[in-house]
mmCIF file with all atom_site columns, C-alpha atoms in Angstrom:
data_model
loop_
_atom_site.group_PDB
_atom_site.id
_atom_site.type_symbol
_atom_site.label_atom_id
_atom_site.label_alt_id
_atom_site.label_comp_id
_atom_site.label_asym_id
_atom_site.label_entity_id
_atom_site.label_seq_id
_atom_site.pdbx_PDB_ins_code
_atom_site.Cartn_x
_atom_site.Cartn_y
_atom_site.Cartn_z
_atom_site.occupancy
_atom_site.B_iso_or_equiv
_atom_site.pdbx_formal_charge
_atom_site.auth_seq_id
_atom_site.auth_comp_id
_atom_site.auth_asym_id
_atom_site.auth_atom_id
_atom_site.pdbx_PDB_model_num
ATOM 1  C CA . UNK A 1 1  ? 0.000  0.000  0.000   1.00 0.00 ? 740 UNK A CA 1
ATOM 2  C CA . UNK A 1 2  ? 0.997  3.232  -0.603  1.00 0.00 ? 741 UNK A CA 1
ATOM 3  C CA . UNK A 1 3  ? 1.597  6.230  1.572   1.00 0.00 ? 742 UNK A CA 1
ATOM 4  C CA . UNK A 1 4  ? -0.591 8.790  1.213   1.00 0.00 ? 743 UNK A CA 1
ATOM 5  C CA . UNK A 1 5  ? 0.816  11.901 -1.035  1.00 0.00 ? 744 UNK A CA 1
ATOM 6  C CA . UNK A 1 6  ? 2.206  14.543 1.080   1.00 0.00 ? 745 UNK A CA 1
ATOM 7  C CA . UNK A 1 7  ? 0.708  18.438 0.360   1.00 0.00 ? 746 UNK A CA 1
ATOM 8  C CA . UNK A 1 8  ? 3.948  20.756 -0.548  1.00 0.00 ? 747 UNK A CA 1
ATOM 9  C CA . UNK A 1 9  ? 4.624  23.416 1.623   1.00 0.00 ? 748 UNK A CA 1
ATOM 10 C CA . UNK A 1 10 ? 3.241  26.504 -0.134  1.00 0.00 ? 749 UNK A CA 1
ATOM 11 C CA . UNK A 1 11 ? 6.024  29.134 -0.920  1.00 0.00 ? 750 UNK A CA 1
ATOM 12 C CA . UNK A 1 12 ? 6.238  33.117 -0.829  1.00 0.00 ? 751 UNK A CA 1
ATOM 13 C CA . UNK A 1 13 ? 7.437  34.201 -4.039  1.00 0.00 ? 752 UNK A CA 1
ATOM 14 C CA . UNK A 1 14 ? 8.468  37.676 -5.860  1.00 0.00 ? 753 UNK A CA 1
ATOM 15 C CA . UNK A 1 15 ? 7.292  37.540 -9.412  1.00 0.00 ? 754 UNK A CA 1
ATOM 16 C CA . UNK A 1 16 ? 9.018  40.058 -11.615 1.00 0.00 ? 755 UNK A CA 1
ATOM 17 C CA . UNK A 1 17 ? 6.761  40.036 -14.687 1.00 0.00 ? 756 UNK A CA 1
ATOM 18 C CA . UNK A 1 18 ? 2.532  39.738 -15.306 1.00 0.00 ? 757 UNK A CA 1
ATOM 19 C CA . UNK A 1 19 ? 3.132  35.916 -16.720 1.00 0.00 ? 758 UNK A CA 1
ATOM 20 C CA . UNK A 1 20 ? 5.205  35.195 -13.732 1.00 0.00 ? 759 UNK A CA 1
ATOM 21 C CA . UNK A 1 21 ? 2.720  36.546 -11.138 1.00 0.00 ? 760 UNK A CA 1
ATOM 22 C CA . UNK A 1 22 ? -0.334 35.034 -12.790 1.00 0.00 ? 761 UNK A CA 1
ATOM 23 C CA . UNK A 1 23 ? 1.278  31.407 -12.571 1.00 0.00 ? 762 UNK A CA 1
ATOM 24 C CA . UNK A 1 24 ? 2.125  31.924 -9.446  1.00 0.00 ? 763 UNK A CA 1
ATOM 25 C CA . UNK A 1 25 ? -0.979 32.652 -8.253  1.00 0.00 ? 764 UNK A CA 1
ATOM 26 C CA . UNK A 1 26 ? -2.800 29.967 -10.140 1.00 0.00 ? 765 UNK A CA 1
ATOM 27 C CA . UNK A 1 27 ? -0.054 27.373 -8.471  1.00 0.00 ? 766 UNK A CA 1
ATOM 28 C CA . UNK A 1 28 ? -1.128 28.698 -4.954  1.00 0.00 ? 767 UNK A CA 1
ATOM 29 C CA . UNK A 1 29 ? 1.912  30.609 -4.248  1.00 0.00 ? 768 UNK A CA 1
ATOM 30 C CA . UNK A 1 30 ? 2.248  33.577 -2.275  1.00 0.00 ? 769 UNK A CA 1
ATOM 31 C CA . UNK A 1 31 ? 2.708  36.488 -4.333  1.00 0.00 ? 770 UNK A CA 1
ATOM 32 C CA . UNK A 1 32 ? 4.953  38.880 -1.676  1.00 0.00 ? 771 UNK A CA 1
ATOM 33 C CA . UNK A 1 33 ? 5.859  41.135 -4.522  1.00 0.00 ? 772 UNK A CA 1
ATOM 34 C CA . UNK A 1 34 ? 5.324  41.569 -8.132  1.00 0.00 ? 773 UNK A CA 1
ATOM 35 C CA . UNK A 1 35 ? 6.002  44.083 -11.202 1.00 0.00 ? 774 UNK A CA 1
ATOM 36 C CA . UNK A 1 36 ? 3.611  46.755 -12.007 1.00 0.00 ? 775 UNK A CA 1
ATOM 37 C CA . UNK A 1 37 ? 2.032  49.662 -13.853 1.00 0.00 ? 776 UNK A CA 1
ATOM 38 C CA . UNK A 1 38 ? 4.328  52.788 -13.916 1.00 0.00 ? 777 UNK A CA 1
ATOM 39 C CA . UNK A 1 39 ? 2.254  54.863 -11.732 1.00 0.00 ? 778 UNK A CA 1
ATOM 40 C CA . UNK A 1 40 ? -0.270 52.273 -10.730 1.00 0.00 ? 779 UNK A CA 1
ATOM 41 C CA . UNK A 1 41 ? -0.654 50.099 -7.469  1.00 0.00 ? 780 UNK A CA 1
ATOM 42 C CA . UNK A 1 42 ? -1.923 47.045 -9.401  1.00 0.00 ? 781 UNK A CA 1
ATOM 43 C CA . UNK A 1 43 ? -0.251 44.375 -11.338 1.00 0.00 ? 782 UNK A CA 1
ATOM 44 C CA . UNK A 1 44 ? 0.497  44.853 -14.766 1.00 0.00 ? 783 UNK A CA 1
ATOM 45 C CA . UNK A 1 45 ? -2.019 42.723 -16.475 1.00 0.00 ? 784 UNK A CA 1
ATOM 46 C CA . UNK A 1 46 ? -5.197 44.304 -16.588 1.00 0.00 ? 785 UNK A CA 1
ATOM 47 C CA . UNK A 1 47 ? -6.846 40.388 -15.897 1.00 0.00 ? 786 UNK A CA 1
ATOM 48 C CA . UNK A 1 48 ? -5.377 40.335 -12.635 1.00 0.00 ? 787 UNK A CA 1
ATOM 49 C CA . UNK A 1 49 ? -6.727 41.267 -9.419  1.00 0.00 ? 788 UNK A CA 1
ATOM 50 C CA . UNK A 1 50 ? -4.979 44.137 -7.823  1.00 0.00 ? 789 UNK A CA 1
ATOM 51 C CA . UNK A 1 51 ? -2.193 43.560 -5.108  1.00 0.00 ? 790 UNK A CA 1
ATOM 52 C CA . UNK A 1 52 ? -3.064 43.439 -1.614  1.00 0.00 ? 791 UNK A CA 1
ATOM 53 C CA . UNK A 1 53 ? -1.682 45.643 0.912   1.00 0.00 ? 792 UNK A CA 1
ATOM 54 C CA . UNK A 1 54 ? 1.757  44.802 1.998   1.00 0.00 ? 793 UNK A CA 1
ATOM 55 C CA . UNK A 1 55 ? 3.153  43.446 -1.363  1.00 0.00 ? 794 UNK A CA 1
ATOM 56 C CA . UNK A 1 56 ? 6.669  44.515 -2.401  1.00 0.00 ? 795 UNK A CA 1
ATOM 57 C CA . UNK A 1 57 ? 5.594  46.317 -5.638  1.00 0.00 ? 796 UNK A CA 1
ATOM 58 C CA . UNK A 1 58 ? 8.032  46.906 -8.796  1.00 0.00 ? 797 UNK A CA 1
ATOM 59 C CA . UNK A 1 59 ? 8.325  49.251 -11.150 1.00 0.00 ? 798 UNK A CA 1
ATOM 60 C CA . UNK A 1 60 ? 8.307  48.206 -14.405 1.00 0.00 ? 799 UNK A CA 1
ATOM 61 C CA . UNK A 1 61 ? 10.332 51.170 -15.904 1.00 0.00 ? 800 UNK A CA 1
ATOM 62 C CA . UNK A 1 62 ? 13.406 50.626 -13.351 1.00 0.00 ? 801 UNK A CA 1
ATOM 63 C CA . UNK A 1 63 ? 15.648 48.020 -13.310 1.00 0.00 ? 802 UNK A CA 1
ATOM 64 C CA . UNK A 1 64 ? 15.261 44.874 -10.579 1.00 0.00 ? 803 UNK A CA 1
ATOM 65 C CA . UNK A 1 65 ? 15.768 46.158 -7.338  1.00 0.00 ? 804 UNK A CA 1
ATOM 66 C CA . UNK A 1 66 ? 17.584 43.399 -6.001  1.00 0.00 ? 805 UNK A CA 1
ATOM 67 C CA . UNK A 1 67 ? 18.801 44.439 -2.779  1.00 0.00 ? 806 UNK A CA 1
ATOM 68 C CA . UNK A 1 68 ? 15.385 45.384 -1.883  1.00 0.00 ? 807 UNK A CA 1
ATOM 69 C CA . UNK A 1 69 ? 13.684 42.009 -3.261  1.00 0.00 ? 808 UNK A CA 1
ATOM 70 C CA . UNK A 1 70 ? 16.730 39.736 -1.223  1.00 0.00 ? 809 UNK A CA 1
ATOM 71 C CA . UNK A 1 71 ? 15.396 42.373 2.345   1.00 0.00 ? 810 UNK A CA 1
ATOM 72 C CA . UNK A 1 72 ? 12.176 41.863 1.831   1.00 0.00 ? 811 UNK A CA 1
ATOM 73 C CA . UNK A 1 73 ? 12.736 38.467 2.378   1.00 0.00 ? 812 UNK A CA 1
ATOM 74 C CA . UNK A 1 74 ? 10.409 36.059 0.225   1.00 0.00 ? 813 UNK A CA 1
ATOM 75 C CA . UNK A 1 75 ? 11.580 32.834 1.093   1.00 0.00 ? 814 UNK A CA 1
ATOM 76 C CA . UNK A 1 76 ? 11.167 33.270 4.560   1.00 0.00 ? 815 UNK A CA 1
ATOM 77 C CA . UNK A 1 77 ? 7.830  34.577 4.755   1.00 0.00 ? 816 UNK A CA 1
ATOM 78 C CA . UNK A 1 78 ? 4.790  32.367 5.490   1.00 0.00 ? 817 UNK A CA 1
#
Protein backbone atom coordinates (compact mmCIF):
# COMPACT_ATOMS: atom_id res chain seq x y z
CA UNK A 1 0.00 0.00 0.00
CA UNK A 2 1.00 3.23 -0.60
CA UNK A 3 1.60 6.23 1.57
CA UNK A 4 -0.59 8.79 1.21
CA UNK A 5 0.82 11.90 -1.04
CA UNK A 6 2.21 14.54 1.08
CA UNK A 7 0.71 18.44 0.36
CA UNK A 8 3.95 20.76 -0.55
CA UNK A 9 4.62 23.42 1.62
CA UNK A 10 3.24 26.50 -0.13
CA UNK A 11 6.02 29.13 -0.92
CA UNK A 12 6.24 33.12 -0.83
CA UNK A 13 7.44 34.20 -4.04
CA UNK A 14 8.47 37.68 -5.86
CA UNK A 15 7.29 37.54 -9.41
CA UNK A 16 9.02 40.06 -11.62
CA UNK A 17 6.76 40.04 -14.69
CA UNK A 18 2.53 39.74 -15.31
CA UNK A 19 3.13 35.92 -16.72
CA UNK A 20 5.20 35.19 -13.73
CA UNK A 21 2.72 36.55 -11.14
CA UNK A 22 -0.33 35.03 -12.79
CA UNK A 23 1.28 31.41 -12.57
CA UNK A 24 2.12 31.92 -9.45
CA UNK A 25 -0.98 32.65 -8.25
CA UNK A 26 -2.80 29.97 -10.14
CA UNK A 27 -0.05 27.37 -8.47
CA UNK A 28 -1.13 28.70 -4.95
CA UNK A 29 1.91 30.61 -4.25
CA UNK A 30 2.25 33.58 -2.27
CA UNK A 31 2.71 36.49 -4.33
CA UNK A 32 4.95 38.88 -1.68
CA UNK A 33 5.86 41.14 -4.52
CA UNK A 34 5.32 41.57 -8.13
CA UNK A 35 6.00 44.08 -11.20
CA UNK A 36 3.61 46.76 -12.01
CA UNK A 37 2.03 49.66 -13.85
CA UNK A 38 4.33 52.79 -13.92
CA UNK A 39 2.25 54.86 -11.73
CA UNK A 40 -0.27 52.27 -10.73
CA UNK A 41 -0.65 50.10 -7.47
CA UNK A 42 -1.92 47.05 -9.40
CA UNK A 43 -0.25 44.38 -11.34
CA UNK A 44 0.50 44.85 -14.77
CA UNK A 45 -2.02 42.72 -16.48
CA UNK A 46 -5.20 44.30 -16.59
CA UNK A 47 -6.85 40.39 -15.90
CA UNK A 48 -5.38 40.34 -12.63
CA UNK A 49 -6.73 41.27 -9.42
CA UNK A 50 -4.98 44.14 -7.82
CA UNK A 51 -2.19 43.56 -5.11
CA UNK A 52 -3.06 43.44 -1.61
CA UNK A 53 -1.68 45.64 0.91
CA UNK A 54 1.76 44.80 2.00
CA UNK A 55 3.15 43.45 -1.36
CA UNK A 56 6.67 44.52 -2.40
CA UNK A 57 5.59 46.32 -5.64
CA UNK A 58 8.03 46.91 -8.80
CA UNK A 59 8.33 49.25 -11.15
CA UNK A 60 8.31 48.21 -14.40
CA UNK A 61 10.33 51.17 -15.90
CA UNK A 62 13.41 50.63 -13.35
CA UNK A 63 15.65 48.02 -13.31
CA UNK A 64 15.26 44.87 -10.58
CA UNK A 65 15.77 46.16 -7.34
CA UNK A 66 17.58 43.40 -6.00
CA UNK A 67 18.80 44.44 -2.78
CA UNK A 68 15.38 45.38 -1.88
CA UNK A 69 13.68 42.01 -3.26
CA UNK A 70 16.73 39.74 -1.22
CA UNK A 71 15.40 42.37 2.35
CA UNK A 72 12.18 41.86 1.83
CA UNK A 73 12.74 38.47 2.38
CA UNK A 74 10.41 36.06 0.23
CA UNK A 75 11.58 32.83 1.09
CA UNK A 76 11.17 33.27 4.56
CA UNK A 77 7.83 34.58 4.75
CA UNK A 78 4.79 32.37 5.49
Amino acid sequence: MCPPPVSPARSSVVAPGAADVALARELGADVVGGLRNAGESQPQAPYLAPFPDGVLTIDELEPLPLERIAAYGPDRRR
